[in-house]
XYZ file of C-alpha atoms in Angstrom:
293
model
C 22.500 -14.475 3.312
C 21.647 -11.348 1.340
C 18.253 -11.690 0.874
C 16.567 -8.311 -0.607
C 12.747 -8.236 0.300
C 10.575 -6.948 -2.707
C 7.251 -6.022 -2.272
C 4.362 -6.019 -5.357
C 1.673 -3.780 -4.208
C -1.136 -5.613 -6.195
C -3.597 -2.898 -5.241
C -7.027 -1.676 -6.842
C -7.523 1.749 -7.706
C -9.539 4.417 -6.163
C -10.630 6.591 -9.032
C -8.866 9.551 -8.389
C -5.241 11.160 -8.010
C -5.972 11.823 -4.324
C -7.588 9.023 -3.355
C -4.695 6.695 -5.157
C -2.179 8.848 -3.448
C -3.773 8.321 0.317
C -4.354 4.354 -1.014
C -0.536 4.175 -1.813
C 0.831 5.517 0.950
C -0.887 3.237 2.921
C 0.147 0.399 0.985
C 3.592 1.636 1.395
C 3.411 1.826 4.791
C 1.741 -2.019 5.053
C 4.970 -2.921 2.891
C 7.693 -1.553 5.093
C 5.988 -3.002 8.241
C 6.526 -6.699 6.428
C 9.898 -5.881 5.975
C 10.329 -4.533 2.344
C 13.424 -3.055 0.820
C 11.644 -1.974 -2.401
C 8.047 -1.615 -3.243
C 6.530 -1.560 -6.652
C 3.226 -0.307 -8.094
C 1.496 -1.513 -11.205
C 1.344 0.618 -14.301
C 0.197 4.020 -14.325
C -0.991 3.876 -10.409
C -1.355 8.115 -10.779
C -5.012 7.464 -12.822
C -5.185 3.264 -12.143
C -4.561 2.685 -15.986
C -7.964 4.013 -16.768
C -7.626 5.545 -20.384
C -9.554 2.325 -22.035
C -13.112 3.717 -23.569
C -12.523 7.322 -22.932
C -11.998 9.935 -24.956
C -8.378 10.257 -25.270
C -8.508 14.393 -24.148
C -10.415 13.325 -20.918
C -7.537 10.881 -19.715
C -4.648 12.755 -20.918
C -6.087 15.916 -18.948
C -5.135 13.356 -15.761
C -0.864 13.410 -16.733
C 1.118 14.932 -13.815
C 4.484 16.559 -14.105
C 7.144 13.861 -12.792
C 8.006 16.683 -10.200
C 4.011 16.833 -8.973
C 3.119 16.406 -5.236
C 2.161 13.477 -5.858
C 4.807 12.036 -7.103
C 7.183 14.399 -4.270
C 4.806 12.459 -1.849
C 6.455 8.948 -2.789
C 9.962 10.473 -2.348
C 9.295 11.698 0.863
C 7.890 8.465 1.684
C 10.776 6.508 0.534
C 13.196 8.574 2.991
C 10.461 8.489 5.771
C 10.592 4.611 5.734
C 13.816 3.659 4.740
C 12.213 1.625 1.781
C 12.948 2.031 -1.998
C 9.379 2.894 -4.097
C 9.081 2.820 -7.539
C 6.032 4.762 -8.282
C 4.164 5.396 -11.492
C 2.072 7.471 -13.229
C 0.240 9.098 -16.425
C 3.345 11.943 -16.723
C 2.600 15.104 -18.255
C 5.472 15.382 -21.127
C 5.404 17.755 -24.082
C 3.151 17.484 -26.450
C 1.628 13.999 -24.939
C 1.960 12.142 -21.901
C 4.247 9.113 -20.966
C 3.640 5.919 -19.263
C 6.378 6.425 -16.765
C 7.981 4.770 -13.931
C 9.912 6.913 -11.057
C 11.691 5.160 -8.574
C 13.458 6.421 -5.101
C 16.100 5.230 -3.003
C 15.079 4.515 0.779
C 16.856 7.821 1.238
C 14.242 9.333 -0.681
C 16.469 10.429 -3.737
C 15.354 10.081 -7.258
C 17.741 7.180 -8.878
C 15.516 6.217 -11.820
C 12.803 7.856 -14.468
C 12.203 5.728 -16.798
C 9.443 5.910 -19.796
C 7.415 3.056 -21.262
C 9.322 2.806 -24.744
C 7.040 0.052 -26.241
C 3.851 1.461 -25.777
C 0.703 -0.611 -26.916
C 0.441 1.839 -30.621
C -2.398 -0.509 -31.233
C -4.682 0.555 -28.948
C -5.327 3.640 -26.613
C -1.674 3.989 -25.996
C -0.815 5.524 -29.546
C -1.599 8.685 -27.952
C 1.485 8.507 -25.382
C 4.912 9.865 -25.750
C 7.182 6.268 -26.167
C 10.750 6.409 -24.293
C 13.922 6.758 -25.620
C 16.239 4.265 -23.726
C 16.428 1.887 -21.248
C 17.936 2.786 -17.925
C 20.011 1.031 -14.900
C 20.902 2.472 -11.626
C 22.493 1.815 -8.513
C 20.165 1.272 -5.650
C 21.014 1.510 -1.942
C 19.405 -0.911 0.196
C 19.897 -2.581 3.412
C 21.417 -5.627 1.138
C 24.007 -3.097 0.030
C 23.987 -1.913 -3.959
C 22.029 -3.566 -6.399
C 21.825 -2.549 -10.080
C 18.282 -2.193 -11.212
C 16.805 -1.533 -14.167
C 12.684 -1.232 -15.694
C 10.600 -2.221 -18.066
C 6.712 -1.855 -18.484
C 3.820 -4.032 -19.409
C 4.567 -4.479 -23.128
C 7.986 -4.049 -22.942
C 8.002 -7.605 -22.042
C 6.960 -8.713 -25.255
C 10.826 -7.735 -26.691
C 13.642 -9.672 -25.842
C 16.049 -6.505 -26.493
C 14.474 -4.954 -23.564
C 15.767 -6.962 -20.825
C 18.591 -7.618 -22.916
C 19.892 -4.091 -23.375
C 19.221 -3.844 -19.228
C 21.566 -6.911 -18.800
C 23.710 -5.311 -20.995
C 23.979 -2.342 -19.164
C 24.675 -4.282 -15.616
C 20.895 -4.823 -14.768
C 20.510 -7.450 -11.634
C 17.036 -6.933 -11.309
C 14.259 -5.799 -13.637
C 10.894 -3.680 -12.170
C 7.883 -4.491 -14.094
C 4.974 -2.363 -13.368
C 1.931 -4.291 -15.312
C -1.713 -3.689 -16.723
C -3.095 -6.501 -17.996
C -3.586 -10.476 -17.422
C -0.616 -12.369 -16.646
C -1.833 -15.235 -18.266
C 0.775 -18.614 -18.973
C 2.133 -17.386 -22.082
C 2.972 -13.952 -20.771
C 4.322 -15.238 -17.628
C 6.700 -17.699 -19.953
C 8.139 -14.692 -21.299
C 9.339 -12.972 -17.926
C 10.685 -16.507 -16.977
C 12.383 -16.568 -20.262
C 13.772 -13.127 -19.754
C 15.242 -13.945 -16.270
C 16.834 -17.014 -17.542
C 18.437 -15.894 -20.393
C 19.876 -12.604 -18.850
C 20.523 -14.424 -15.652
C 18.555 -11.728 -13.572
C 15.816 -11.245 -11.651
C 12.575 -9.962 -12.539
C 9.414 -8.393 -10.482
C 6.434 -7.726 -11.818
C 3.512 -6.002 -10.265
C -0.044 -6.213 -11.821
C -3.618 -4.834 -10.719
C -6.169 -7.404 -8.888
C -8.743 -9.090 -10.599
C -11.163 -6.815 -9.756
C -9.482 -4.229 -12.310
C -10.645 -4.588 -15.763
C -8.739 -6.708 -18.072
C -6.097 -7.576 -15.203
C -5.959 -10.886 -13.187
C -3.083 -9.931 -10.465
C -0.562 -12.620 -10.891
C 2.031 -10.795 -9.961
C 5.401 -12.378 -9.929
C 8.976 -12.963 -9.130
C 11.576 -14.684 -10.993
C 14.975 -15.202 -9.757
C 16.877 -15.896 -12.788
C 19.259 -18.763 -11.118
C 18.158 -22.239 -13.083
C 20.799 -24.084 -11.799
C 22.227 -24.405 -8.146
C 25.502 -26.489 -7.409
C 23.951 -28.596 -4.490
C 20.462 -29.311 -6.741
C 20.252 -31.728 -9.526
C 18.907 -30.346 -12.884
C 17.372 -27.126 -13.465
C 15.142 -25.265 -10.819
C 12.382 -23.414 -10.513
C 12.990 -19.826 -11.023
C 9.658 -18.974 -9.563
C 9.822 -17.205 -5.956
C 6.490 -15.651 -6.188
C 3.474 -16.183 -7.811
C 0.263 -14.030 -6.522
C -3.193 -14.974 -7.013
C -5.941 -12.398 -8.228
C -6.884 -11.126 -4.996
C -5.781 -7.374 -3.656
C -2.598 -7.544 -1.310
C 1.207 -7.239 -0.771
C 3.293 -9.670 -1.820
C 6.708 -10.064 -0.698
C 9.685 -12.073 -2.436
C 12.663 -12.329 -0.873
C 15.739 -12.237 -3.671
C 18.834 -13.975 -2.716
C 21.681 -11.680 -4.129
C 24.643 -13.576 -3.098
C 22.896 -16.849 -4.673
C 21.897 -14.775 -8.115
C 25.380 -13.117 -8.057
C 27.671 -16.274 -7.556
C 25.252 -18.088 -10.638
C 26.049 -15.084 -12.775
C 29.917 -16.109 -11.970
C 29.816 -19.250 -13.537
C 26.964 -19.975 -15.925
C 26.529 -19.818 -19.589
C 23.482 -17.258 -20.187
C 23.451 -13.552 -19.983
C 26.415 -12.372 -21.991
C 28.749 -15.284 -21.605
C 29.106 -16.694 -25.495
C 27.009 -13.984 -27.353
C 28.326 -13.221 -30.830
C 26.737 -9.623 -31.177
C 28.917 -9.003 -34.494
C 26.406 -11.719 -36.247
C 23.277 -10.080 -34.661
C 23.304 -6.814 -37.456
C 19.998 -7.514 -38.397
C 18.485 -6.602 -35.274
C 19.255 -3.011 -35.814
C 18.779 -3.086 -39.057
C 14.989 -0.394 -39.439
C 14.284 -2.207 -42.879
C 10.964 -4.204 -43.633
C 12.050 -8.005 -43.688
C 10.389 -11.393 -44.264
C 8.496 -13.254 -43.236
C 5.788 -12.171 -40.472
C 5.710 -8.352 -41.012
C 1.884 -7.320 -41.047
C 0.920 -5.437 -44.236
C -0.628 -2.643 -42.179
C 2.506 -2.397 -40.565
C 4.589 -1.214 -43.731
C 5.630 1.995 -44.790
């Protein structure tokens, strides 16, 4: 059985870049001791997503380069531990920072750099530079190679995010998060996993962090199994609110066998009929007046 162990580091930030680095290293080491193949941080770990109720110039000054000593420390740690690490940061970038995930493999090689495409432009994130695309990489693990993509928090709200990653071959989507994980958002994650026949691992901040409540989760995406009647619960991990490290075991063989025979994902799509999805014009109904033009 090919069980990929995914550790969700549901940790509270400490208030400074240096202390977040120290705590992040500590949590990664604990995750490795628990047998993890991949460790994932919540959204924007470098500054704890501390951008609310502060002047934008103040928090934007906390942005760090993608090749900073903070990021490189996690690359070195990944190699030391033989464990993939998905580290998140407020990335220094051209005219305005980005909300970024950088994924290192177990050899310390950077395999993925993803900037949040769907920034929350109705709030403080309007000050950020959105990412421009979704990416998939082949990640070397002790269970063999697995194709991994990423979304960040609000990206979850758009079916297109996960759909594009599926079409690019993703088997697992990593989702750093910083918001309350209530029934509807959890349902979105469940739906994205189900409709694309892939696994989704989401890491949130614990309930001691403002506007967060833990609830980190993993959905394995396999809704029907040959030896079970009817559909099954695809949620293989659901954390509570407390700070901690939560480890899920993802059965890769089960997922891959499921994808060979089931009807979701790309099996019966009709993309020639979906032209409206890429039409950038304004369409009725449901468009907000303040979003016209």
